[in-house]
PDB file of N, CA and C in Angstrom:
ATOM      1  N   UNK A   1    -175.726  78.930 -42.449  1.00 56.00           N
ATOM      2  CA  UNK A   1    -174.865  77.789 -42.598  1.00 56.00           C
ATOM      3  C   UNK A   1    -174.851  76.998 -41.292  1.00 56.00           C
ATOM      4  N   UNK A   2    -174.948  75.807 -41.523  1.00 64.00           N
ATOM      5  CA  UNK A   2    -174.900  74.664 -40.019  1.00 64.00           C
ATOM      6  C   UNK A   2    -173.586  74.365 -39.824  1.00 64.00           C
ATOM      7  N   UNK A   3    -172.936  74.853 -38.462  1.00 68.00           N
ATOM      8  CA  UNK A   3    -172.030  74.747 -37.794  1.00 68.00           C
ATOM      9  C   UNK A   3    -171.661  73.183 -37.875  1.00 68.00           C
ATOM     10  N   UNK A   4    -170.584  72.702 -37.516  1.00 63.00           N
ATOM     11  CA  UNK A   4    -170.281  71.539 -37.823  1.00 63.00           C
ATOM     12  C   UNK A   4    -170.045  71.190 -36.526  1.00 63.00           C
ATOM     13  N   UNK A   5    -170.090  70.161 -35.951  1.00 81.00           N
ATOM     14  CA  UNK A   5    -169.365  70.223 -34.375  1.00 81.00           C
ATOM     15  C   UNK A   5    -168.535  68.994 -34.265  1.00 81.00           C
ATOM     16  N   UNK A   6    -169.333  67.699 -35.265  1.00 91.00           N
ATOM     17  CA  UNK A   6    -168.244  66.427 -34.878  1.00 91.00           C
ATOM     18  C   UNK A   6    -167.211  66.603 -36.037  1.00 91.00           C
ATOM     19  N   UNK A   7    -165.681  65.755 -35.800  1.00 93.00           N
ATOM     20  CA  UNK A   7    -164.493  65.745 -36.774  1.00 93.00           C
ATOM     21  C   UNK A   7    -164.878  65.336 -38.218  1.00 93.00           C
ATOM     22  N   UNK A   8    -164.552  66.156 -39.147  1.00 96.00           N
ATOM     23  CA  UNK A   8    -164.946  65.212 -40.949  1.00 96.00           C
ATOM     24  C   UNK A   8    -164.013  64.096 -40.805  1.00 96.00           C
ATOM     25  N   UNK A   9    -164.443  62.750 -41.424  1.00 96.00           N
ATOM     26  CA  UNK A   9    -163.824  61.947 -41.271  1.00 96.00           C
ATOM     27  C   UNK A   9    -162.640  62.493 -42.256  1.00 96.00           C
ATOM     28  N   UNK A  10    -161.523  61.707 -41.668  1.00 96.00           N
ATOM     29  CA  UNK A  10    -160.474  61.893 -42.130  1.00 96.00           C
ATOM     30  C   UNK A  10    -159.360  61.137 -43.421  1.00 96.00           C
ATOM     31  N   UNK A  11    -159.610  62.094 -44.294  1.00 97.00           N
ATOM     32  CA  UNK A  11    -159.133  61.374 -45.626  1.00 97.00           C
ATOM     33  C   UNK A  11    -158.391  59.989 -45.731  1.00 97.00           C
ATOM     34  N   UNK A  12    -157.522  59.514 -44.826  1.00 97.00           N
ATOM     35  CA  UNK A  12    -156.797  58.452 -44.251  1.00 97.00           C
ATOM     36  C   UNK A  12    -157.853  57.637 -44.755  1.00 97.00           C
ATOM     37  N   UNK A  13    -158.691  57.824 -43.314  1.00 97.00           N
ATOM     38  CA  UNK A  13    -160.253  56.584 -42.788  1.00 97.00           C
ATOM     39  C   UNK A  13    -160.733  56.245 -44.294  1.00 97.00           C
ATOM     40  N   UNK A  14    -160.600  57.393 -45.596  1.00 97.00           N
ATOM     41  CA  UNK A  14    -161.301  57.354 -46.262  1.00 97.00           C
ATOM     42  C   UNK A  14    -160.995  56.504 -47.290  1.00 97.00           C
ATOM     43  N   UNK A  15    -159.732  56.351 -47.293  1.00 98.00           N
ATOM     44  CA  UNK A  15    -158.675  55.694 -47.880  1.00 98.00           C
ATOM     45  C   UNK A  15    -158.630  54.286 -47.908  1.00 98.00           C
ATOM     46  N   UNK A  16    -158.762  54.115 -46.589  1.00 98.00           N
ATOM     47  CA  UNK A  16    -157.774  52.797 -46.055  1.00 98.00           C
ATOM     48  C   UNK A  16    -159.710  52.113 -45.992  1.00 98.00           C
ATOM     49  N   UNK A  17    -160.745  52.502 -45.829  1.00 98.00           N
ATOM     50  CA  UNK A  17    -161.749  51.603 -45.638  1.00 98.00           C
ATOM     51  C   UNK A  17    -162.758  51.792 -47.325  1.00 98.00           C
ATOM     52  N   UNK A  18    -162.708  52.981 -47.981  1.00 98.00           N
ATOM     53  CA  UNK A  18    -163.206  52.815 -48.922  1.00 98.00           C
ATOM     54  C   UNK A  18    -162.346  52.777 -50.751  1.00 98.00           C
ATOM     55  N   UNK A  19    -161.276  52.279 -50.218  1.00 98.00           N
ATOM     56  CA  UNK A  19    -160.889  52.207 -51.445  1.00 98.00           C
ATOM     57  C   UNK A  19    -159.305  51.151 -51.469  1.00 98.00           C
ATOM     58  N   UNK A  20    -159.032  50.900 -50.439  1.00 98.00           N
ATOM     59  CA  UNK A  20    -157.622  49.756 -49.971  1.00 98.00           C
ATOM     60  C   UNK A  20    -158.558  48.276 -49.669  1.00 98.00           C
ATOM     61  N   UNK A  21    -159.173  48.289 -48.681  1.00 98.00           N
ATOM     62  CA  UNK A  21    -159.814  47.341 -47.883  1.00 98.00           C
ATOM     63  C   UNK A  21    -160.679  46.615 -48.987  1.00 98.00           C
ATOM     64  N   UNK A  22    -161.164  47.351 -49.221  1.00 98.00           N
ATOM     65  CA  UNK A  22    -162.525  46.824 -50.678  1.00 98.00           C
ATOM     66  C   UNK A  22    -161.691  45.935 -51.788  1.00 98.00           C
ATOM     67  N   UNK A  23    -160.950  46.613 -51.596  1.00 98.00           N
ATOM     68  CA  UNK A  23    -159.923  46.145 -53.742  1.00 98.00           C
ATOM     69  C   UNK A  23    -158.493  44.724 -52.771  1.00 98.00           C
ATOM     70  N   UNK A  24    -158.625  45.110 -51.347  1.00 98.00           N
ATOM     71  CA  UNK A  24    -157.224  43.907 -50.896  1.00 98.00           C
ATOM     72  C   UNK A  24    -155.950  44.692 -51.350  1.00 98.00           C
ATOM     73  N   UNK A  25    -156.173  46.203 -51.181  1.00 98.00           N
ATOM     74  CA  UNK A  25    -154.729  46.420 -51.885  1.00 98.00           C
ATOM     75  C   UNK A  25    -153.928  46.792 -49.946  1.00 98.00           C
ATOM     76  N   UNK A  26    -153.083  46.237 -50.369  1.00 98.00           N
ATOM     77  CA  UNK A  26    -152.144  46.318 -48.670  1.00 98.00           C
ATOM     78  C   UNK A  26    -151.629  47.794 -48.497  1.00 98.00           C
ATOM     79  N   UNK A  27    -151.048  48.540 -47.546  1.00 98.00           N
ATOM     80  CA  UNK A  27    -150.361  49.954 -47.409  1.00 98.00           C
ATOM     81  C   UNK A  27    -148.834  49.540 -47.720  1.00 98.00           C
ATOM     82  N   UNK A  28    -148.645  48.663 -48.020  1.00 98.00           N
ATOM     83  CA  UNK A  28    -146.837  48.379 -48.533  1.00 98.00           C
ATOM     84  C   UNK A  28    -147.582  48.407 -49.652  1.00 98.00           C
ATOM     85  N   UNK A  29    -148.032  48.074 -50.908  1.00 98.00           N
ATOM     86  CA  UNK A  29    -148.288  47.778 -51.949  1.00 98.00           C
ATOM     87  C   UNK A  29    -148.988  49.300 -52.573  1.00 98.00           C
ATOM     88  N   UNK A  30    -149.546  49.740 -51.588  1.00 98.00           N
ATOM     89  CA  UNK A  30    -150.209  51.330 -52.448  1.00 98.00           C
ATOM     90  C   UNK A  30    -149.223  51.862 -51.926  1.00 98.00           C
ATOM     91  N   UNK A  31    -148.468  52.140 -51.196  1.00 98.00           N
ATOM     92  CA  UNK A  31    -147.232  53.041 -50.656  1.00 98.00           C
ATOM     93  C   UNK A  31    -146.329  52.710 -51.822  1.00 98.00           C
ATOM     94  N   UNK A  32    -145.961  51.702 -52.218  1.00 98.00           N
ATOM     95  CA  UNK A  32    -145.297  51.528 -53.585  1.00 98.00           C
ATOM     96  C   UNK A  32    -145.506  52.199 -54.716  1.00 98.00           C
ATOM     97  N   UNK A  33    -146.899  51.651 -54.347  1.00 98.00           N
ATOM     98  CA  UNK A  33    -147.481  52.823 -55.842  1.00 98.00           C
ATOM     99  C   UNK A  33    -147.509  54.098 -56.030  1.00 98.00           C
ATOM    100  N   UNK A  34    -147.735  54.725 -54.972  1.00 98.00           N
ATOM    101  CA  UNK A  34    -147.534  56.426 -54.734  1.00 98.00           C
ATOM    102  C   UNK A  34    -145.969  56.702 -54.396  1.00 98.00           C
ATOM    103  N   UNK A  35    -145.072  55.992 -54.603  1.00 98.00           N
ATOM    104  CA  UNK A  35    -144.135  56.343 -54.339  1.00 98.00           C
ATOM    105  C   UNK A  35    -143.439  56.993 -53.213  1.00 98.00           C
ATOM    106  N   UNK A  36    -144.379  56.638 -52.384  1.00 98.00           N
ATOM    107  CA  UNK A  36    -143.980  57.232 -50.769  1.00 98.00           C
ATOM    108  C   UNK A  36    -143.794  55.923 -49.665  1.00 98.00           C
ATOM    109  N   UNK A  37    -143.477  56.067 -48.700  1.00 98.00           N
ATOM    110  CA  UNK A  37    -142.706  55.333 -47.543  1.00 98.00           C
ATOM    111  C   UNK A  37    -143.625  54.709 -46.790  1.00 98.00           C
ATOM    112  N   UNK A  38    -143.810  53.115 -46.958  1.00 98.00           N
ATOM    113  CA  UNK A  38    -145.043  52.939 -46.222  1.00 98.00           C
ATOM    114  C   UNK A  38    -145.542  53.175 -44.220  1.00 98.00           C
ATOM    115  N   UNK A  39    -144.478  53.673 -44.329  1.00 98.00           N
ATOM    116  CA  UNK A  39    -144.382  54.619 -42.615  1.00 98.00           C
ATOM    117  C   UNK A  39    -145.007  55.573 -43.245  1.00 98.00           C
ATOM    118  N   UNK A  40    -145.295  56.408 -44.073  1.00 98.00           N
ATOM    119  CA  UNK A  40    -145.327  58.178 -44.358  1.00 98.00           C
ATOM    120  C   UNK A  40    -147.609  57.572 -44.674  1.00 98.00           C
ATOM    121  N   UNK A  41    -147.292  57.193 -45.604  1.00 98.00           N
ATOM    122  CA  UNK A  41    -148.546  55.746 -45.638  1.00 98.00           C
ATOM    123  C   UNK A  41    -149.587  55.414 -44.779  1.00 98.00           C
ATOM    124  N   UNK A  42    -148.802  54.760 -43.511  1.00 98.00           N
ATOM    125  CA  UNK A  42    -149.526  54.331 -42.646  1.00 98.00           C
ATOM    126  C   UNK A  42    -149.596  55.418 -41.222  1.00 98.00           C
ATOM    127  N   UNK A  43    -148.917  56.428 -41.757  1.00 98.00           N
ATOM    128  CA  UNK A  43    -149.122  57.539 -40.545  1.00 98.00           C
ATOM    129  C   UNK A  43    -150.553  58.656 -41.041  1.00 98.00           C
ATOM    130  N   UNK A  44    -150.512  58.738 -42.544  1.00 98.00           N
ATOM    131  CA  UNK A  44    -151.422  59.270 -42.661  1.00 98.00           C
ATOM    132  C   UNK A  44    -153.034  58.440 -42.182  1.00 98.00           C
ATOM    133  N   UNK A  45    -153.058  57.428 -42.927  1.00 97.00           N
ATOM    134  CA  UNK A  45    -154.330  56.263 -42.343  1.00 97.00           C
ATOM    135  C   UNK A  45    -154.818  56.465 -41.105  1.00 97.00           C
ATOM    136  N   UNK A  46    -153.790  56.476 -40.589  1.00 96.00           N
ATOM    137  CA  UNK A  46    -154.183  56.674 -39.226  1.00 96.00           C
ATOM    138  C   UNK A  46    -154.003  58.156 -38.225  1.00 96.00           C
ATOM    139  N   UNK A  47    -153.917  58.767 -39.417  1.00 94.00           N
ATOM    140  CA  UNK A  47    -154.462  60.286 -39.040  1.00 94.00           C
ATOM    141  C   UNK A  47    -153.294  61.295 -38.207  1.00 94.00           C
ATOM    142  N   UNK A  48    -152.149  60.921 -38.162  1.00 97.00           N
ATOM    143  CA  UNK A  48    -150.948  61.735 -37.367  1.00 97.00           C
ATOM    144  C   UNK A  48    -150.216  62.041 -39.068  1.00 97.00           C
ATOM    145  N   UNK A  49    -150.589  62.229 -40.262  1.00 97.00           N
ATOM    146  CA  UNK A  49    -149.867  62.876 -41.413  1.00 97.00           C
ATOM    147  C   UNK A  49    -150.507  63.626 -42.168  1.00 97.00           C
ATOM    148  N   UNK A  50    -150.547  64.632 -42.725  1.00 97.00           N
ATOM    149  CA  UNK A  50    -151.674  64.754 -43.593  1.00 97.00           C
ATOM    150  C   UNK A  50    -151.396  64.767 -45.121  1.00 97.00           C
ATOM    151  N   UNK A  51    -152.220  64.762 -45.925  1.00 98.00           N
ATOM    152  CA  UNK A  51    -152.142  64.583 -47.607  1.00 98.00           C
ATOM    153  C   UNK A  51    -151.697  66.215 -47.981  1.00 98.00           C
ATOM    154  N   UNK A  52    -150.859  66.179 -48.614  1.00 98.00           N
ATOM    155  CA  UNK A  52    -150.010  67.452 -49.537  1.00 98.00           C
ATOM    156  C   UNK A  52    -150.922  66.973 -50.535  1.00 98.00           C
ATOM    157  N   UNK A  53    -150.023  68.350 -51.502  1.00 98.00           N
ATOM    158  CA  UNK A  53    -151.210  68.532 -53.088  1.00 98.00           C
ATOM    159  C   UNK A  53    -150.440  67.061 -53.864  1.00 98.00           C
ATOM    160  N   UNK A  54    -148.697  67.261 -53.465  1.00 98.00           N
ATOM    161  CA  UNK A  54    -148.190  65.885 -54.433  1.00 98.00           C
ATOM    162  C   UNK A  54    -148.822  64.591 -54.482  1.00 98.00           C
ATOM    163  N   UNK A  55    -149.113  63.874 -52.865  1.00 98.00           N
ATOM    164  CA  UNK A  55    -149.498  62.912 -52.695  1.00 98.00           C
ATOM    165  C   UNK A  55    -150.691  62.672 -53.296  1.00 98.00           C
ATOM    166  N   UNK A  56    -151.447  63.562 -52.524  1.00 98.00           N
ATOM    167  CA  UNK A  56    -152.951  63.892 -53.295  1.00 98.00           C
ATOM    168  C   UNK A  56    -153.166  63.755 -55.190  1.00 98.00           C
ATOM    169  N   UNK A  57    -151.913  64.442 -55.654  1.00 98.00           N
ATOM    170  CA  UNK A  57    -152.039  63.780 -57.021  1.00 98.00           C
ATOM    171  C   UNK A  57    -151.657  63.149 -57.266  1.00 98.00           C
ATOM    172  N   UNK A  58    -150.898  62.094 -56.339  1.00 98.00           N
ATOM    173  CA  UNK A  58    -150.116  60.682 -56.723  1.00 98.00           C
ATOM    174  C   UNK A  58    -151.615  59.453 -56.535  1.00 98.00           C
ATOM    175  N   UNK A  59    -152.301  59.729 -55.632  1.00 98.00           N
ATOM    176  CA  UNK A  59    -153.360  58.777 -54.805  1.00 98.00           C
ATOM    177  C   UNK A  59    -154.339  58.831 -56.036  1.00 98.00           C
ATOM    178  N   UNK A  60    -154.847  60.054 -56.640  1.00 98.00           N
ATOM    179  CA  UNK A  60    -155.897  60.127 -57.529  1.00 98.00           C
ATOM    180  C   UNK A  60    -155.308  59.715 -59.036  1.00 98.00           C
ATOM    181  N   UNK A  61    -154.153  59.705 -59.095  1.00 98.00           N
ATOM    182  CA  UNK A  61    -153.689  58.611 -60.684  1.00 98.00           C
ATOM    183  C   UNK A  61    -153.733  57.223 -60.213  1.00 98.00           C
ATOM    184  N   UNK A  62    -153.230  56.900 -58.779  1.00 98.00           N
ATOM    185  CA  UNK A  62    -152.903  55.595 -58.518  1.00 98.00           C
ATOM    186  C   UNK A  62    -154.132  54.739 -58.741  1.00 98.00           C
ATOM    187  N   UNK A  63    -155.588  55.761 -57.859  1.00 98.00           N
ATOM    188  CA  UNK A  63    -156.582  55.475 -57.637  1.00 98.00           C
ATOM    189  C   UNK A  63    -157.933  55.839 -58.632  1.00 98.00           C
ATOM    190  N   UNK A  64    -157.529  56.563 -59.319  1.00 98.00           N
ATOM    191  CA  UNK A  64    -158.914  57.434 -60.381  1.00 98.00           C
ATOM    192  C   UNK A  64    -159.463  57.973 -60.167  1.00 98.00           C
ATOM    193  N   UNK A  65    -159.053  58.520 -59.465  1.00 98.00           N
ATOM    194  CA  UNK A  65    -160.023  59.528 -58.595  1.00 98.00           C
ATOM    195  C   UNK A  65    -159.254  60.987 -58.688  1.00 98.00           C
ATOM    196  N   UNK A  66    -159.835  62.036 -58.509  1.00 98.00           N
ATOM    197  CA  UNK A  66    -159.111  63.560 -58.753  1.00 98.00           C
ATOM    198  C   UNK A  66    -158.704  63.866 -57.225  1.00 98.00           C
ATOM    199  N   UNK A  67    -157.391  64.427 -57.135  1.00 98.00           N
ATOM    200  CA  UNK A  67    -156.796  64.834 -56.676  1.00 98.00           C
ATOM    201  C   UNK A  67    -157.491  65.744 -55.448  1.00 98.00           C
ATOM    202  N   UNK A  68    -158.714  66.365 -55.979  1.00 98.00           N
ATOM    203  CA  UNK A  68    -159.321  67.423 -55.088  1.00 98.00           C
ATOM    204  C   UNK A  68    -160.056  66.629 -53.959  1.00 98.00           C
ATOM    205  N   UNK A  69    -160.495  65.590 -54.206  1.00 97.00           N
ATOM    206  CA  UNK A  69    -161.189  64.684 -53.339  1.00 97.00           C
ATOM    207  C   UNK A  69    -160.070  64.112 -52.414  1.00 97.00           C
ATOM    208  N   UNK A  70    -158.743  64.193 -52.359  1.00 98.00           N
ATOM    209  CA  UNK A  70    -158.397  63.959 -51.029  1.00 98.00           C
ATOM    210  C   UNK A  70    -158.016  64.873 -50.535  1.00 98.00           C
ATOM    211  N   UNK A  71    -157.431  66.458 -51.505  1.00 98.00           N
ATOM    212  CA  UNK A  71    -157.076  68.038 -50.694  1.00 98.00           C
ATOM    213  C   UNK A  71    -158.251  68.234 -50.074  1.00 98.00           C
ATOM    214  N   UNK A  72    -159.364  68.045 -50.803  1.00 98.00           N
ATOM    215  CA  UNK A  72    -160.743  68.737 -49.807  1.00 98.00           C
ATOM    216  C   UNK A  72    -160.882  68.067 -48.642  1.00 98.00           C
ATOM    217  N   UNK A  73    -160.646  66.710 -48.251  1.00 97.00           N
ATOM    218  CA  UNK A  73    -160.973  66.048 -47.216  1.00 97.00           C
ATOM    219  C   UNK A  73    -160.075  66.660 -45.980  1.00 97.00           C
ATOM    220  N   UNK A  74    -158.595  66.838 -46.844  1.00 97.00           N
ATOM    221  CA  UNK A  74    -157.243  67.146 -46.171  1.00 97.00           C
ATOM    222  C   UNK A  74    -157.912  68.921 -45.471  1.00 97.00           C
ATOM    223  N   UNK A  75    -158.238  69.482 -46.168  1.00 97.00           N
ATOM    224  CA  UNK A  75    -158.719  71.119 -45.968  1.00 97.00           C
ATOM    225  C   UNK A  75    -159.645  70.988 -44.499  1.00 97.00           C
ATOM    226  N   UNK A  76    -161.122  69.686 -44.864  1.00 96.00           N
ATOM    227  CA  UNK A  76    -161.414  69.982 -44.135  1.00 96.00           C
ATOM    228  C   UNK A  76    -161.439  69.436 -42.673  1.00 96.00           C
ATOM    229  N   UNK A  77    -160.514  68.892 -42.290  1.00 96.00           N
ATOM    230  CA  UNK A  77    -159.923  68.577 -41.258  1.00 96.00           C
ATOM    231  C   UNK A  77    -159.029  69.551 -40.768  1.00 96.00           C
ATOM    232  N   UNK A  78    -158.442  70.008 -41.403  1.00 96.00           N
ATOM    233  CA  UNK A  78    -157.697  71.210 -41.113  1.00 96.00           C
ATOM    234  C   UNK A  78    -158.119  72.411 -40.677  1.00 96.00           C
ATOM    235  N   UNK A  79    -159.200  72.763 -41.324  1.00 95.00           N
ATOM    236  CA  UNK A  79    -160.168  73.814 -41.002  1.00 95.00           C
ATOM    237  C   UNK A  79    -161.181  73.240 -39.574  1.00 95.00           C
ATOM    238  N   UNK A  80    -161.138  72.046 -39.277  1.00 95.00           N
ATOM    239  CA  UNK A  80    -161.836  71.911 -37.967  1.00 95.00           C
ATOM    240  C   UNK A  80    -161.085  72.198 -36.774  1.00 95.00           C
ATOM    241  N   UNK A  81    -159.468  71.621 -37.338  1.00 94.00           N
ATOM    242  CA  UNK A  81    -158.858  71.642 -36.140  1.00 94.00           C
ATOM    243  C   UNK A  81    -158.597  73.189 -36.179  1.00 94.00           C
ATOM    244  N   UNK A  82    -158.259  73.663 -36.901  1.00 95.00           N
ATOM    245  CA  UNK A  82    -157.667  75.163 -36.500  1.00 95.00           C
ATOM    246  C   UNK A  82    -159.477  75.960 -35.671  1.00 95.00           C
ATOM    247  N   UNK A  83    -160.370  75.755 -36.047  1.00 94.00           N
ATOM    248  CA  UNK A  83    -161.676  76.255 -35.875  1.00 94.00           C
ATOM    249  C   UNK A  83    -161.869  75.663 -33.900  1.00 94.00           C
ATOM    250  N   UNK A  84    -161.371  74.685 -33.980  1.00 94.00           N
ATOM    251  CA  UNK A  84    -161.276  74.042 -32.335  1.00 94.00           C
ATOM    252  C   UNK A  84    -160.258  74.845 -31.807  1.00 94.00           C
ATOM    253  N   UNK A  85    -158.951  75.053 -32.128  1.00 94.00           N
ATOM    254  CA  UNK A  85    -157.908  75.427 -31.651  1.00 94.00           C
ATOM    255  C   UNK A  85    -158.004  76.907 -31.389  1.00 94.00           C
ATOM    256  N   UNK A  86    -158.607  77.296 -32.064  1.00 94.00           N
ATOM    257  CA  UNK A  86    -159.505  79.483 -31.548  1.00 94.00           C
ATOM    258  C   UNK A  86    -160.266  79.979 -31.195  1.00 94.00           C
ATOM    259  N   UNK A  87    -160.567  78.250 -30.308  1.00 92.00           N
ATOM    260  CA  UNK A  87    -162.585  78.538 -29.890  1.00 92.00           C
ATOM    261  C   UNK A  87    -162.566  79.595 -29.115  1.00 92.00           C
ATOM    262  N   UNK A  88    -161.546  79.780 -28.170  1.00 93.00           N
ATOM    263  CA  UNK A  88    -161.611  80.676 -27.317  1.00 93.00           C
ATOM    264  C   UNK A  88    -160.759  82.314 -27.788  1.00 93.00           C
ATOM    265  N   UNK A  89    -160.254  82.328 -28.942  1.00 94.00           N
ATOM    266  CA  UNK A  89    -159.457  83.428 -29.460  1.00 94.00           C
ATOM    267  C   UNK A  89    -160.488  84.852 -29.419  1.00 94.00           C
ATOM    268  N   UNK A  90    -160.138  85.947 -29.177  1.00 94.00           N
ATOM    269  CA  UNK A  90    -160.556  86.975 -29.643  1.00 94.00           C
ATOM    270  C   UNK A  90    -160.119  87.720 -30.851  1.00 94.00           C
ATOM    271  N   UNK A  91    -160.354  88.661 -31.492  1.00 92.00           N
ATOM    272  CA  UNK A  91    -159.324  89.353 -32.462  1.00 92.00           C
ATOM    273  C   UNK A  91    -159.124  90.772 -31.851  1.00 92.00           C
ATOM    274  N   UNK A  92    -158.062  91.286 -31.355  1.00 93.00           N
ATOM    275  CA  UNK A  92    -158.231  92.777 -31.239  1.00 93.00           C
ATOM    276  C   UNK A  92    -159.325  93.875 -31.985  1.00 93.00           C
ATOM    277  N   UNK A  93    -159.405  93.490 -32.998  1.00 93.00           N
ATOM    278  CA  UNK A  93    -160.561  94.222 -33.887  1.00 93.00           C
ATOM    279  C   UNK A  93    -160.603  93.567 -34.665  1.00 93.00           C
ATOM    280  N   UNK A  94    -161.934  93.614 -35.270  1.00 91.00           N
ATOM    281  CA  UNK A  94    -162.483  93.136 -36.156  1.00 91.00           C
ATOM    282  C   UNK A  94    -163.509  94.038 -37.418  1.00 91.00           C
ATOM    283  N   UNK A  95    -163.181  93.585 -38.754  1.00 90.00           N
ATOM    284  CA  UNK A  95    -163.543  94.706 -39.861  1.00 90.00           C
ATOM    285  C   UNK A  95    -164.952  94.107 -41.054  1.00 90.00           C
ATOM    286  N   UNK A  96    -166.018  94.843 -40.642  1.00 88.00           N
ATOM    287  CA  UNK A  96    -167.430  94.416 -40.849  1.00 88.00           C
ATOM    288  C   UNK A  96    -167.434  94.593 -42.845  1.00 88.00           C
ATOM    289  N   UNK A  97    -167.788  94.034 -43.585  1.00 86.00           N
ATOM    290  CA  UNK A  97    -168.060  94.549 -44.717  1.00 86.00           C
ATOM    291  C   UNK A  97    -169.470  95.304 -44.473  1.00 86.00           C
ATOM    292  N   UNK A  98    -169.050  96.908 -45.426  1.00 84.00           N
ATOM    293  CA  UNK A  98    -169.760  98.376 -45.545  1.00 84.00           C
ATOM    294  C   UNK A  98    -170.808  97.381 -46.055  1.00 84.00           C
ATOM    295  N   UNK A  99    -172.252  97.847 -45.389  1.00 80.00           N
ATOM    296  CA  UNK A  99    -173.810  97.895 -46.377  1.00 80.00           C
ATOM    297  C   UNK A  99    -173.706  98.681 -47.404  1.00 80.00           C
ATOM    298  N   UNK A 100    -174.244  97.566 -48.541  1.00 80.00           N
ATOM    299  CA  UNK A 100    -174.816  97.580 -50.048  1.00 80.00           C
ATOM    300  C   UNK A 100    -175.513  98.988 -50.224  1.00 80.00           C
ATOM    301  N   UNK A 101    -175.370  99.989 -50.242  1.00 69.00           N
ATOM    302  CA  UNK A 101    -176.862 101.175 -50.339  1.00 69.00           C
ATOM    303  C   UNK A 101    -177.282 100.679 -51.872  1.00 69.00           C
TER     304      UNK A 101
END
């Protein structure tokens, strides 16, 4: 498997340039629509919030799109930062899966 090293773009970026920007829809006007706070909105866009499973299924009715396509984006940002944040961690021990005989 190829290690990843730069950030996945971030579901926000993914948001706000491939699917707001394109259609003219404003972050007061889709924040309406998802029923969330266009502060809560524009914090995610810009990457200090992240997408829950609710939002995530509010964005993919709003938008047509499934729900998993913004948790996965949300996951894998999450999984980079925590993967940065233990670069240097050890584990006291560590437990090998037994060979197949």
């Amino acid at each position: 498997m190829i290690k990843r090293e730069r950030k996945p773009t971030a579901p926000g970026t993914l948001l706000l340039e491939l699917f707001l920007k394109p259609r003219g829809i404003t972050i007061s006007a889709f924040a309406e629509a998802v029923g969330f706070s266009r502060k809560h909105i524009s914090n995610i866009i810009h990457g200090r919030a992240r997408i829950d499973a609710q939002l995530a299924a509010r964005i993919g009715v709003v938008l047509g799109t499934s729900s998993r396509v913004w948790l996965n984006g949300q996951s894998a940002i999450d999984a980079w930062q925590a993967e940065k944040e233990l670069k240097n961690w050890k584990p006291a021990v560590t437990f090998k899966q037994p060979a197949i005989v």
